[in-house]
């Protein structure tokens, strides 16, 4: 059970509760004394607050700036790694000396 508050654009607050249901069944054996029904409630210490008001324009600008900054950082990292890969000198590569291998692979 999770308490939930819905805030409308007109300022009306509606307090409700959200429920989730799980079903567990066990087969009845011949040794059992009878059937039973158990109800377990787990109360949540948090409140879900659903706000119908749109975020402010400043909030929108901050989100757009975060997306642009993240894309810029990713492009810069990719550029750095591609530049490093293209500037590898052949002397740094692994060379296999065919004369020392004697035809073995």
mmCIF file of C-alpha atoms in Angstrom:
data_model
loop_
_atom_site.group_PDB
_atom_site.id
_atom_site.type_symbol
_atom_site.label_atom_id
_atom_site.label_comp_id
_atom_site.label_asym_id
_atom_site.label_seq_id
_atom_site.Cartn_x
_atom_site.Cartn_y
_atom_site.Cartn_z
ATOM 1 C CA UNK A 1 0.000 0.000 0.000
ATOM 2 C CA UNK A 2 1.562 3.280 -1.148
ATOM 3 C CA UNK A 3 -0.067 6.628 -0.328
ATOM 4 C CA UNK A 4 -0.331 8.840 -3.434
ATOM 5 C CA UNK A 5 -1.105 12.531 -3.844
ATOM 6 C CA UNK A 6 -2.386 13.874 -7.183
ATOM 7 C CA UNK A 7 -1.875 17.640 -7.596
ATOM 8 C CA UNK A 8 -4.010 19.057 -10.416
ATOM 9 C CA UNK A 9 -3.290 22.254 -12.333
ATOM 10 C CA UNK A 10 -6.103 23.977 -10.480
ATOM 11 C CA UNK A 11 -4.442 23.286 -7.126
ATOM 12 C CA UNK A 12 -6.756 20.467 -6.061
ATOM 13 C CA UNK A 13 -4.992 17.720 -4.104
ATOM 14 C CA UNK A 14 -6.470 14.222 -4.228
ATOM 15 C CA UNK A 15 -5.107 11.707 -1.747
ATOM 16 C CA UNK A 16 -5.342 8.066 -2.830
ATOM 17 C CA UNK A 17 -3.513 4.803 -2.275
ATOM 18 C CA UNK A 18 -1.870 2.460 -4.764
ATOM 19 C CA UNK A 19 -2.133 -1.261 -4.247
ATOM 20 C CA UNK A 20 -0.271 -4.157 -5.780
ATOM 21 C CA UNK A 21 -1.510 -7.718 -5.667
ATOM 22 C CA UNK A 22 0.483 -10.925 -5.721
ATOM 23 C CA UNK A 23 -1.079 -14.336 -5.875
ATOM 24 C CA UNK A 24 0.555 -17.379 -4.370
ATOM 25 C CA UNK A 25 -0.970 -20.833 -4.529
ATOM 26 C CA UNK A 26 0.212 -24.112 -3.074
ATOM 27 C CA UNK A 27 -1.158 -27.491 -4.049
ATOM 28 C CA UNK A 28 -3.276 -29.161 -1.386
ATOM 29 C CA UNK A 29 -1.817 -32.445 -0.219
ATOM 30 C CA UNK A 30 -3.655 -35.287 1.468
ATOM 31 C CA UNK A 31 -1.840 -34.609 4.763
ATOM 32 C CA UNK A 32 -3.046 -31.019 5.020
ATOM 33 C CA UNK A 33 -5.619 -30.145 7.628
ATOM 34 C CA UNK A 34 -7.533 -27.732 5.422
ATOM 35 C CA UNK A 35 -7.229 -24.657 3.312
ATOM 36 C CA UNK A 36 -6.476 -21.164 4.485
ATOM 37 C CA UNK A 37 -6.385 -17.625 3.160
ATOM 38 C CA UNK A 38 -3.724 -15.177 4.291
ATOM 39 C CA UNK A 39 -3.641 -11.429 3.695
ATOM 40 C CA UNK A 40 -0.331 -9.620 4.130
ATOM 41 C CA UNK A 41 -0.120 -5.843 3.870
ATOM 42 C CA UNK A 42 3.189 -4.051 3.465
ATOM 43 C CA UNK A 43 2.827 -0.362 4.220
ATOM 44 C CA UNK A 44 5.290 1.918 2.469
ATOM 45 C CA UNK A 45 7.045 4.745 4.356
ATOM 46 C CA UNK A 46 7.136 6.915 1.203
ATOM 47 C CA UNK A 47 4.537 9.044 -0.538
ATOM 48 C CA UNK A 48 4.236 9.263 -4.316
ATOM 49 C CA UNK A 49 3.493 12.822 -5.380
ATOM 50 C CA UNK A 50 2.131 13.219 -8.930
ATOM 51 C CA UNK A 51 2.196 16.835 -10.090
ATOM 52 C CA UNK A 52 0.245 17.817 -13.225
ATOM 53 C CA UNK A 53 1.931 21.230 -13.455
ATOM 54 C CA UNK A 54 4.529 21.484 -16.230
ATOM 55 C CA UNK A 55 8.104 22.385 -15.223
ATOM 56 C CA UNK A 56 9.273 25.977 -15.642
ATOM 57 C CA UNK A 57 11.103 27.280 -18.698
ATOM 58 C CA UNK A 58 14.340 27.476 -16.683
ATOM 59 C CA UNK A 59 14.004 23.786 -15.842
ATOM 60 C CA UNK A 60 13.571 23.068 -19.558
ATOM 61 C CA UNK A 61 16.741 25.058 -20.381
ATOM 62 C CA UNK A 62 18.730 23.181 -17.731
ATOM 63 C CA UNK A 63 17.643 19.830 -19.190
ATOM 64 C CA UNK A 64 18.513 20.906 -22.734
ATOM 65 C CA UNK A 65 21.919 22.142 -21.527
ATOM 66 C CA UNK A 66 22.574 18.788 -19.835
ATOM 67 C CA UNK A 67 21.764 16.883 -23.037
ATOM 68 C CA UNK A 68 23.951 19.166 -25.179
ATOM 69 C CA UNK A 69 26.812 18.995 -22.656
ATOM 70 C CA UNK A 70 26.619 15.197 -22.468
ATOM 71 C CA UNK A 71 26.618 14.898 -26.259
ATOM 72 C CA UNK A 72 29.584 17.291 -26.482
ATOM 73 C CA UNK A 73 31.561 15.284 -23.903
ATOM 74 C CA UNK A 74 30.825 12.019 -25.733
ATOM 75 C CA UNK A 75 31.912 13.442 -29.091
ATOM 76 C CA UNK A 76 35.127 14.827 -27.551
ATOM 77 C CA UNK A 77 35.963 11.434 -25.986
ATOM 78 C CA UNK A 78 35.308 9.617 -29.257
ATOM 79 C CA UNK A 79 37.438 12.165 -31.130
ATOM 80 C CA UNK A 80 40.298 11.673 -28.663
ATOM 81 C CA UNK A 81 40.215 7.868 -28.955
ATOM 82 C CA UNK A 82 39.934 7.872 -32.756
ATOM 83 C CA UNK A 83 42.799 10.376 -32.988
ATOM 84 C CA UNK A 84 44.913 8.196 -30.667
ATOM 85 C CA UNK A 85 44.178 5.072 -32.736
ATOM 86 C CA UNK A 86 45.037 6.765 -36.021
ATOM 87 C CA UNK A 87 48.349 8.074 -34.676
ATOM 88 C CA UNK A 88 49.720 4.700 -33.569
ATOM 89 C CA UNK A 89 53.202 4.291 -35.029
ATOM 90 C CA UNK A 90 53.971 1.026 -36.836
ATOM 91 C CA UNK A 91 56.978 0.522 -34.547
ATOM 92 C CA UNK A 92 54.580 0.069 -31.640
ATOM 93 C CA UNK A 93 52.632 -2.708 -33.360
ATOM 94 C CA UNK A 94 53.229 -6.378 -32.678
ATOM 95 C CA UNK A 95 55.706 -7.763 -35.197
ATOM 96 C CA UNK A 96 56.119 -11.462 -35.814
ATOM 97 C CA UNK A 97 59.539 -12.545 -36.991
ATOM 98 C CA UNK A 98 58.885 -15.269 -39.582
ATOM 99 C CA UNK A 99 62.473 -16.570 -39.453
ATOM 100 C CA UNK A 100 62.152 -17.467 -35.761
ATOM 101 C CA UNK A 101 58.854 -19.304 -36.174
ATOM 102 C CA UNK A 102 60.303 -22.169 -38.338
ATOM 103 C CA UNK A 103 57.022 -22.564 -40.173
ATOM 104 C CA UNK A 104 55.020 -23.166 -36.976
ATOM 105 C CA UNK A 105 51.880 -21.210 -36.335
#
